[in-house]
Coordinates of C-alpha atoms in Angstrom, one line a residue:
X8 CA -61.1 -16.0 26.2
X9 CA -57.7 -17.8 26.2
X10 CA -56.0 -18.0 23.0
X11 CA -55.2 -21.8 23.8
X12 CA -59.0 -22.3 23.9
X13 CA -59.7 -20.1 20.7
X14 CA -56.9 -22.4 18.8
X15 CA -58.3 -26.0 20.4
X16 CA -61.7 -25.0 19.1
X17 CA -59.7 -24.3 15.3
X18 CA -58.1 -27.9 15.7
X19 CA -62.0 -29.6 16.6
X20 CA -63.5 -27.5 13.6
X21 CA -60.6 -29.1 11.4
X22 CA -61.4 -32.5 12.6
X23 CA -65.0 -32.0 11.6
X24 CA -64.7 -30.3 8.1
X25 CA -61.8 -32.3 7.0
X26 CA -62.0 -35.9 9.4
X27 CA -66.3 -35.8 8.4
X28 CA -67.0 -33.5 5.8
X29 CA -64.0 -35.1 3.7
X30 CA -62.9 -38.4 4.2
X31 CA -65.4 -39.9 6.2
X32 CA -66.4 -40.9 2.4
X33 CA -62.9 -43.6 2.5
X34 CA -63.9 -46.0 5.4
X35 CA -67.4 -45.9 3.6
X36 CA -66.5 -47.1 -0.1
X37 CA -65.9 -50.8 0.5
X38 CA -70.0 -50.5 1.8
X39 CA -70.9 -48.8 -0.7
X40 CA -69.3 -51.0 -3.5
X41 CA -70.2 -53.9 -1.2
X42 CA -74.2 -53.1 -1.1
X43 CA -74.1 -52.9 -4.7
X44 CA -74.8 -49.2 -4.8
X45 CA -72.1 -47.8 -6.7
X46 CA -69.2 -50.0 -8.3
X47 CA -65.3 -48.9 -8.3
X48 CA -65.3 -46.8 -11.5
X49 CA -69.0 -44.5 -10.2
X50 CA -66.6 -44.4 -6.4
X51 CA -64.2 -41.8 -8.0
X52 CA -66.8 -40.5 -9.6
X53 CA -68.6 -40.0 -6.1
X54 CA -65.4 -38.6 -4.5
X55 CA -64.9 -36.4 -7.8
X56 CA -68.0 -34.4 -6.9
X57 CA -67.0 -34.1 -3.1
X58 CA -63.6 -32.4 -4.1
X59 CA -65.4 -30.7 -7.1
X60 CA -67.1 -28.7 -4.6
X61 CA -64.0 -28.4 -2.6
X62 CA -62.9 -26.4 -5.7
X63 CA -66.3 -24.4 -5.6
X64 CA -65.7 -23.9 -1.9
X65 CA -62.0 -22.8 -2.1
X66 CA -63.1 -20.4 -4.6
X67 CA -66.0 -18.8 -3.1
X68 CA -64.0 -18.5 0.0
X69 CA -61.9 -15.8 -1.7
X70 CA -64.8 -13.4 -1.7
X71 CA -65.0 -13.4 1.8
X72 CA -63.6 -10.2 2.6
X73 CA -66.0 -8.9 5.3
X74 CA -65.8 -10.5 9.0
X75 CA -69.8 -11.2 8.5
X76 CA -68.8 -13.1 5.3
X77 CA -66.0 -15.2 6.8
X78 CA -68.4 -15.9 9.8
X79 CA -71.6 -17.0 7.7
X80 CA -69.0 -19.9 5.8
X81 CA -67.5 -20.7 8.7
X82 CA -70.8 -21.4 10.6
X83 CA -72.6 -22.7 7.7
X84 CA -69.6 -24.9 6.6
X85 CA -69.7 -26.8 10.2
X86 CA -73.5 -27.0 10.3
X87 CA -73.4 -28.3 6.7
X88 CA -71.6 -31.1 7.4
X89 CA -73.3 -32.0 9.7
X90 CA -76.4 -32.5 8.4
X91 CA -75.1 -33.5 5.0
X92 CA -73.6 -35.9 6.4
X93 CA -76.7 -37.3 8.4
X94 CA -78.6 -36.4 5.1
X95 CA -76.1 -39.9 3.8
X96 CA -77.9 -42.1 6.3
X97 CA -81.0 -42.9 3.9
X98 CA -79.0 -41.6 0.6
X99 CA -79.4 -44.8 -1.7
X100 CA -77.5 -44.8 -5.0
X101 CA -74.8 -43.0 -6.9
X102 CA -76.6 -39.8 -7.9
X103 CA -77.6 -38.8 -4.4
X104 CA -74.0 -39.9 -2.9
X105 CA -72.8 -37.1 -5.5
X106 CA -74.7 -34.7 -4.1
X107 CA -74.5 -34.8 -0.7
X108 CA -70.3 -34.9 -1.5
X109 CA -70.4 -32.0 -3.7
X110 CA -72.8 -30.0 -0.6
X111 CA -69.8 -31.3 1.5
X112 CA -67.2 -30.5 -0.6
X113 CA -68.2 -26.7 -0.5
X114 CA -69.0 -26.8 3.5
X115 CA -65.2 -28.4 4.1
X116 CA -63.5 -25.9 2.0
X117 CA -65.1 -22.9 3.6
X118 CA -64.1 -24.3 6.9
X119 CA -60.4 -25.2 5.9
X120 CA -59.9 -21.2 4.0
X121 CA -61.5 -19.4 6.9
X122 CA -60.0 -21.7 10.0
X123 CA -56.7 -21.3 8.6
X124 CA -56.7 -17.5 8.3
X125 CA -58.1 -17.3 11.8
X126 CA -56.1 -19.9 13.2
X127 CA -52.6 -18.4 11.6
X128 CA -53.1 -15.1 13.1
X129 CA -54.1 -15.9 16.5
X130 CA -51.2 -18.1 16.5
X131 CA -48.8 -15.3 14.8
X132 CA -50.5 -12.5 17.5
X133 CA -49.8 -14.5 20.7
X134 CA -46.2 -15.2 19.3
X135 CA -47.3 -19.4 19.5
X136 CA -46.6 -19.9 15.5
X137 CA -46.2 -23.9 16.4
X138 CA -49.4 -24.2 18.0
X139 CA -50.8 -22.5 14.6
X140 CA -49.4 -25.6 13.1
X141 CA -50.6 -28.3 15.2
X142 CA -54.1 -27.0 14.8
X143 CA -53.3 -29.2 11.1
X144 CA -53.4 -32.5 13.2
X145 CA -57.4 -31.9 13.6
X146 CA -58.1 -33.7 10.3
X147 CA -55.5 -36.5 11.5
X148 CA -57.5 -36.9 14.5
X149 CA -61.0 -37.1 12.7
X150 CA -59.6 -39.7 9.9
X151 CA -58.2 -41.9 13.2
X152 CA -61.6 -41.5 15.2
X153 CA -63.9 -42.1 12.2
X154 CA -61.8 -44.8 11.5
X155 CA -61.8 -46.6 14.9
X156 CA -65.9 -46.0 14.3
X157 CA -65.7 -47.8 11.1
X158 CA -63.9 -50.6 13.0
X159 CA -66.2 -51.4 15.8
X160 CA -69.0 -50.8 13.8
X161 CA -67.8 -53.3 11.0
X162 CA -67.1 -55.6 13.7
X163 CA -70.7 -55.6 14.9
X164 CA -72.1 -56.2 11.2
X165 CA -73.2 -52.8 10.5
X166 CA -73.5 -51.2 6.8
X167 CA -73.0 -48.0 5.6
X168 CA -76.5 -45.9 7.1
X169 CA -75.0 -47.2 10.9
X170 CA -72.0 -45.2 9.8
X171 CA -73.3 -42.3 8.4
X172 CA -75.2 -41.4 11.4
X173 CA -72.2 -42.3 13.9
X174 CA -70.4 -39.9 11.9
X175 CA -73.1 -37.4 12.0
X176 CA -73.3 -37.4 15.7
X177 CA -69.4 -36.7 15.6
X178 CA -69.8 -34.0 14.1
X179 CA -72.8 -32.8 15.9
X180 CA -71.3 -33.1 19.2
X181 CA -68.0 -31.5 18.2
X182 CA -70.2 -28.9 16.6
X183 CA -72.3 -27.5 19.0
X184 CA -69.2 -27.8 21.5
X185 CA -66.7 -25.4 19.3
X186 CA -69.1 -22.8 17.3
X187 CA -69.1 -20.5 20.7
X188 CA -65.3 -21.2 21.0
X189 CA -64.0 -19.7 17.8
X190 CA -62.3 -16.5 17.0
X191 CA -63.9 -14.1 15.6
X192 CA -62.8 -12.9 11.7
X193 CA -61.6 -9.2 11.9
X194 CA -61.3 -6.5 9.1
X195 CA -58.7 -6.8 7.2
X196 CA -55.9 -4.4 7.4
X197 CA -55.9 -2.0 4.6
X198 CA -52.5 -2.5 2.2
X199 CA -50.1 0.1 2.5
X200 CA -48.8 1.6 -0.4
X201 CA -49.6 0.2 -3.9
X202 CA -50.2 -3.6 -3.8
X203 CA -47.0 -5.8 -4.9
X204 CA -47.2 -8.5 -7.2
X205 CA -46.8 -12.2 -5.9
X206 CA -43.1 -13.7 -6.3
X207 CA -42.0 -15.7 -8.5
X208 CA -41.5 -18.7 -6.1
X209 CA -45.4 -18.6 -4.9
X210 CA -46.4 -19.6 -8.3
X211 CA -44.2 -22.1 -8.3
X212 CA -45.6 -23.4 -5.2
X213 CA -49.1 -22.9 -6.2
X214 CA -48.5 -25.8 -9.2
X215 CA -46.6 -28.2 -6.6
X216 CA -49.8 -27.6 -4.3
X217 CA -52.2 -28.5 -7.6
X218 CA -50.0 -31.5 -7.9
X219 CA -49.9 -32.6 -4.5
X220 CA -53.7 -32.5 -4.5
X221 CA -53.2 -35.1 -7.5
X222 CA -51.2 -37.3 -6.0
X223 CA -51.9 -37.7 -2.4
X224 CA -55.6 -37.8 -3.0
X225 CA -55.8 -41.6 -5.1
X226 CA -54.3 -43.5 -1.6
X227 CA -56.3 -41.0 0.6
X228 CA -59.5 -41.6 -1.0
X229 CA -59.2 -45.7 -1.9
X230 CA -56.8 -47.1 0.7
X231 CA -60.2 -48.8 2.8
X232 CA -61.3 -50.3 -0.4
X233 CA -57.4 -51.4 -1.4
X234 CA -57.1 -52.7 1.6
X235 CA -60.6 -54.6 1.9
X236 CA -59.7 -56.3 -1.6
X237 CA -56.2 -57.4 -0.3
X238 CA -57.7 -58.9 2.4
X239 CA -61.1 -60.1 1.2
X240 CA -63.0 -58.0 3.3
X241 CA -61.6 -59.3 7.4
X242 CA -61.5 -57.1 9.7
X243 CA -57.8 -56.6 9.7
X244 CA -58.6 -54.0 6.8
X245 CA -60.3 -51.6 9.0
X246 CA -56.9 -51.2 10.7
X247 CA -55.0 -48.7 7.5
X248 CA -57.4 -46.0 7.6
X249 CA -57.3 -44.8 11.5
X250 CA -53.0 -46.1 11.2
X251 CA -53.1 -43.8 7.8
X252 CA -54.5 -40.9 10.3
X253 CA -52.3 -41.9 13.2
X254 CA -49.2 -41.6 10.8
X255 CA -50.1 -37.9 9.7
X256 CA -51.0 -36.4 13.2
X257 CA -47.2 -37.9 13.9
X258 CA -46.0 -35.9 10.6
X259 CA -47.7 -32.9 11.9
X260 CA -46.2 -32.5 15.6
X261 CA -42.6 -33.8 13.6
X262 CA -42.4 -30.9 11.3
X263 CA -44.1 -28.5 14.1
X264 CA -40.7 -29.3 16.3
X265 CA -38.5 -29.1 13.8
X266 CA -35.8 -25.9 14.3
X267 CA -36.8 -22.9 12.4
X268 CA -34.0 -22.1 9.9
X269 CA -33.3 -19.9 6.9
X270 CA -34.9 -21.8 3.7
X271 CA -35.7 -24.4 6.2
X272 CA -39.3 -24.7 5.3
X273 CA -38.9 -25.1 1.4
X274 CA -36.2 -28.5 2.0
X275 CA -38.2 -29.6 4.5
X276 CA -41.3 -29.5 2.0
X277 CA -39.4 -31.3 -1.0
X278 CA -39.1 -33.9 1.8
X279 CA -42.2 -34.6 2.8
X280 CA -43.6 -35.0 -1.1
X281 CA -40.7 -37.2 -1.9
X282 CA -42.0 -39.4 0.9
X283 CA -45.3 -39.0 0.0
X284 CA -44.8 -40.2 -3.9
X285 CA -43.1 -43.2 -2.1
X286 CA -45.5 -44.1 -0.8
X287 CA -48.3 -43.6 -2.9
X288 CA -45.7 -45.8 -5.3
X289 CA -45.4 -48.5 -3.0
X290 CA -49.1 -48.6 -2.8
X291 CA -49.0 -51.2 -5.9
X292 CA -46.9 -53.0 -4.6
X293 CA -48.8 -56.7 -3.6
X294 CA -49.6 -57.9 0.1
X295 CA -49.3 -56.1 3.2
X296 CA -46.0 -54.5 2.7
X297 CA -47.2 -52.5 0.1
X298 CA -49.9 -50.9 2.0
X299 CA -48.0 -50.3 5.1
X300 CA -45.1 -48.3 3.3
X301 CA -48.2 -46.5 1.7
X302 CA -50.0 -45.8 5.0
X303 CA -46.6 -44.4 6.6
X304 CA -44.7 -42.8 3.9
X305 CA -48.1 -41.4 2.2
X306 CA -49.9 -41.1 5.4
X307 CA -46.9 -39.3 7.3
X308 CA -46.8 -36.2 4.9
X309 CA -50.2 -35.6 4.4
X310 CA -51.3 -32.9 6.5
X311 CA -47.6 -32.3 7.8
X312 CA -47.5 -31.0 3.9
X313 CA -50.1 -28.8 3.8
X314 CA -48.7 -27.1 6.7
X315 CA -45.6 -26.9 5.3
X316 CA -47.4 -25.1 2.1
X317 CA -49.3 -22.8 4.5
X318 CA -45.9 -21.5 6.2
X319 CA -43.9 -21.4 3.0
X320 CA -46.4 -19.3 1.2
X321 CA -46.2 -17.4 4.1
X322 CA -42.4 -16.7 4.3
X323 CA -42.6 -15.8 0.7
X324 CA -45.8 -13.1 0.7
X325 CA -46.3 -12.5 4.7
X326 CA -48.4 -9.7 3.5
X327 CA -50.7 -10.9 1.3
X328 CA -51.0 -14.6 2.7
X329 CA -54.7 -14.3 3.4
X330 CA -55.5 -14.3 0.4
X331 CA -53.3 -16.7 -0.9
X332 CA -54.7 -19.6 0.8
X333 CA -57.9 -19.0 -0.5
X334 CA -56.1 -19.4 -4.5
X335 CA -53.4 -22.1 -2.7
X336 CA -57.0 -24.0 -1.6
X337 CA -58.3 -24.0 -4.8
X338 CA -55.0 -25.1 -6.5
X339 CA -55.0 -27.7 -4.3
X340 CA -58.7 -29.0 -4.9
X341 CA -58.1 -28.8 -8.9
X342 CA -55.8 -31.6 -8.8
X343 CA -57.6 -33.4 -6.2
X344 CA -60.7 -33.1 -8.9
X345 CA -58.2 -34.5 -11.5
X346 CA -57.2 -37.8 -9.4
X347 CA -60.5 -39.7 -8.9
X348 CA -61.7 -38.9 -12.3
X349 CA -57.9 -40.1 -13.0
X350 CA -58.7 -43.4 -10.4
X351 CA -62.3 -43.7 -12.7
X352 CA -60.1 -44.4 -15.7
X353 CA -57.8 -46.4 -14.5
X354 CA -60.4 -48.6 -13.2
X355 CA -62.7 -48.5 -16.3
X356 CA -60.1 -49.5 -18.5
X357 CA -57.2 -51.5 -16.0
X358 CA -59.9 -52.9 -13.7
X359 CA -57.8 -51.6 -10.8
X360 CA -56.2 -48.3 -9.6
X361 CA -52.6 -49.4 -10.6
X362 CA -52.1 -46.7 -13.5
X363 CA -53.8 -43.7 -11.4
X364 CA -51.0 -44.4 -8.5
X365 CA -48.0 -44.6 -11.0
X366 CA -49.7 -41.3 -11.9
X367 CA -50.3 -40.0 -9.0
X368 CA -46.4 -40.9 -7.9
X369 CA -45.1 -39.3 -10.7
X370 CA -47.1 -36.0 -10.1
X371 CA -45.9 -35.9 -6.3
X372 CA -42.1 -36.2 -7.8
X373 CA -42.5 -33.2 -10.2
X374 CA -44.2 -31.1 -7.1
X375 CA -40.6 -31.7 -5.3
X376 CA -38.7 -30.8 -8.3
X377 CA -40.6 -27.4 -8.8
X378 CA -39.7 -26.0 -5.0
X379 CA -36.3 -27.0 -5.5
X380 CA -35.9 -24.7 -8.8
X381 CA -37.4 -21.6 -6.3
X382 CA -35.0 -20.8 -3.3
X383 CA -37.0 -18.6 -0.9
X384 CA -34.3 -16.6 0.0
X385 CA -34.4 -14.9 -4.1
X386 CA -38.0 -14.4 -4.4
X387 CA -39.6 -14.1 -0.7
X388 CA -41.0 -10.7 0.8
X389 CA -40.1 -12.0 4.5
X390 CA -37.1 -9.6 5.2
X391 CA -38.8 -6.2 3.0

């Protein structure tokens, strides 16, 4: 089968794992707050369990060392969300909410390790490394199309169980149509000579990536419900979350044209979280403006940065970069558990989310200043 096919069916399982099985939870919170079944504090408490068992997931994704392992999470990642997610369409109150987050925390995280292994290597083998990196604007597709569901749906009157199961379908549909379309895991290749310790740099990288997880995830997860209170619940709110999607599938084919160059990757990444803690700054800023810098500077970087992560780490340990995204994956889910429970305080004690983005900002500044201490070109393995 075509390797275009192979990586086309990488990008839909993408979309599904990370545009259903992760964020379909943002368009939902102004619902759920809205039906009176969990309030703003218990909401990061919701989306603390779904990237809880991101961490879970990221971890047990390491011990996936067999090409029957990888296949069982991969499979049982897409089918999981799935029918966790239509699992949400009766779910009633906070305790089940947390469940069925946590369940697809774990599914999307087993999806996202094994996809991008797969995905990075098909692209590497058929010499196409920059459609390896557009297979990141799947998630930016899912967050516009559940999104533009949320929309019509909202403009129709419909609550939160109308939503679940359109996003259910989604993800059925997309399901059944890439599962026979994926490539297949393969053995890996045994090391050759004794193993060599990660560099310096990738540890460096690996506490940007937990802090990015931090501070992208507060805007991410609450930018609906920002925007519904800014605008008292019209219509005109449902517009940030497919623009916020929009703006990082447009960061993604950006960086994935951008000329390949010599510690090229490392500036380019102190960039993009720059931008990013921008915008997650201007977030509190009041009116429209504020949310609109936020959906383009925070929204732009987004996935664009995780690829950026993915190809770093990779100029710096080509060797052993399969099994760094597994511990880069759960780096990056630690800090993601860290921001709603950080969004939960704020709101507890503030009443609002004002102190978790100042936060959040702060933590996507220090992430830019650690990968400009660690030039590649000292610590990488690329030209051994």
């Amino acid at each position: 089968m075509s390797p275009l096919i192979r990586l086309f069916a990488c990008f839909l399982a993408l979309l599904v794992a990370m545009g259903v099985g992760r964020f379909a939870l943002t368009p939902q919170l102004p619902h759920l707050i809205a039906e009176g079944q969990v309030g703003l504090t218990a909401a990061g408490l919701v989306a603390a369990a779904n990237y809880l068992g991101y961490l879970v997931g990221a971890l047990d994704a390491l011990n996936a060392r067999t090409p029957r392992q990888a296949r069982l999470r991969l499979s049982g990642g897409l089918w999981a969300c799935v029918l966790l997610t239509l699992a949400s369409v009766p779910a009633e109150g906070f305790w089940l909410h947390a469940l069925l987050r946590f369940g697809l925390g774990v599914a999307s995280a087993w999806v996202l390790v094994i996809v991008t292994g797969l995905s990075q290597r098909l692209a590497a083998d058929t010499g196409r490394p920059r459609l390896g990196s557009l297979v990141f604007a799947g998630p930016a597709l899912g967050v516009i199309l559940t999104g533009l569901l949320a929309l019509e749906l909202n403009l129709r009157g419909q609550g939160s169980a109308a939503l679940w199961l359109a996003f259910g379908v989604l993800a059925l549909v997309l399901t059944l149509l890439v599962q026979p379309l994926l490539p297949s895991p393969v053995p890996s290749a045994p090391p050759q000579g004794p193993a060599r310790a990660r560099p310096r740099a990738f540890h460096a990288l690996l506490g940007a990536y937990g802090l990015v997880g931090l501070g992208y995830i507060i805007p991410a997860t609450f930018l609906s419900q920002m925007a519904a209170a800014r605008f008292h619940g019209q219509w005109q709110a449902d517009l940030f979350w497919p623009a916020f999607g929009l703006a990082a599938a447009l960061g993604v084919m950006l960086v994935s044209l951008r000329p390949q160059s010599g510690g090229g990757t490392r500036r380019t990444l102190v960039m993009a979280l720059w931008l990013q803690a921008l915008g997650t700054l201007a977030c509190t800023l009041p009116g429209l403006a504020g949310l609109t810098l936020g959906v383009i500077l925070c929204g732009g970087p987004f996935l664009a940065g995780m690829q950026l992560v993915m190809q770093y780490a990779r100029e710096l340990d080509p060797a052993g970069h399969a099994r760094n995204v597994g511990l880069l994956t759960a780096a990056f889910a630690l800090g993601q558990l860290a921001g709603p429970l950080l969004a939960a305080i704020s709101s507890h004690f503030g009443g609002d989310l004002q102190a978790a983005l100042y936060v959040a900002g702060g933590g996507l500044v220090l992430a830019g200043g650690l990968m400009l201490g660690t030039p590649a070109e000292a610590n990488s393995f690329a030209k051994a």
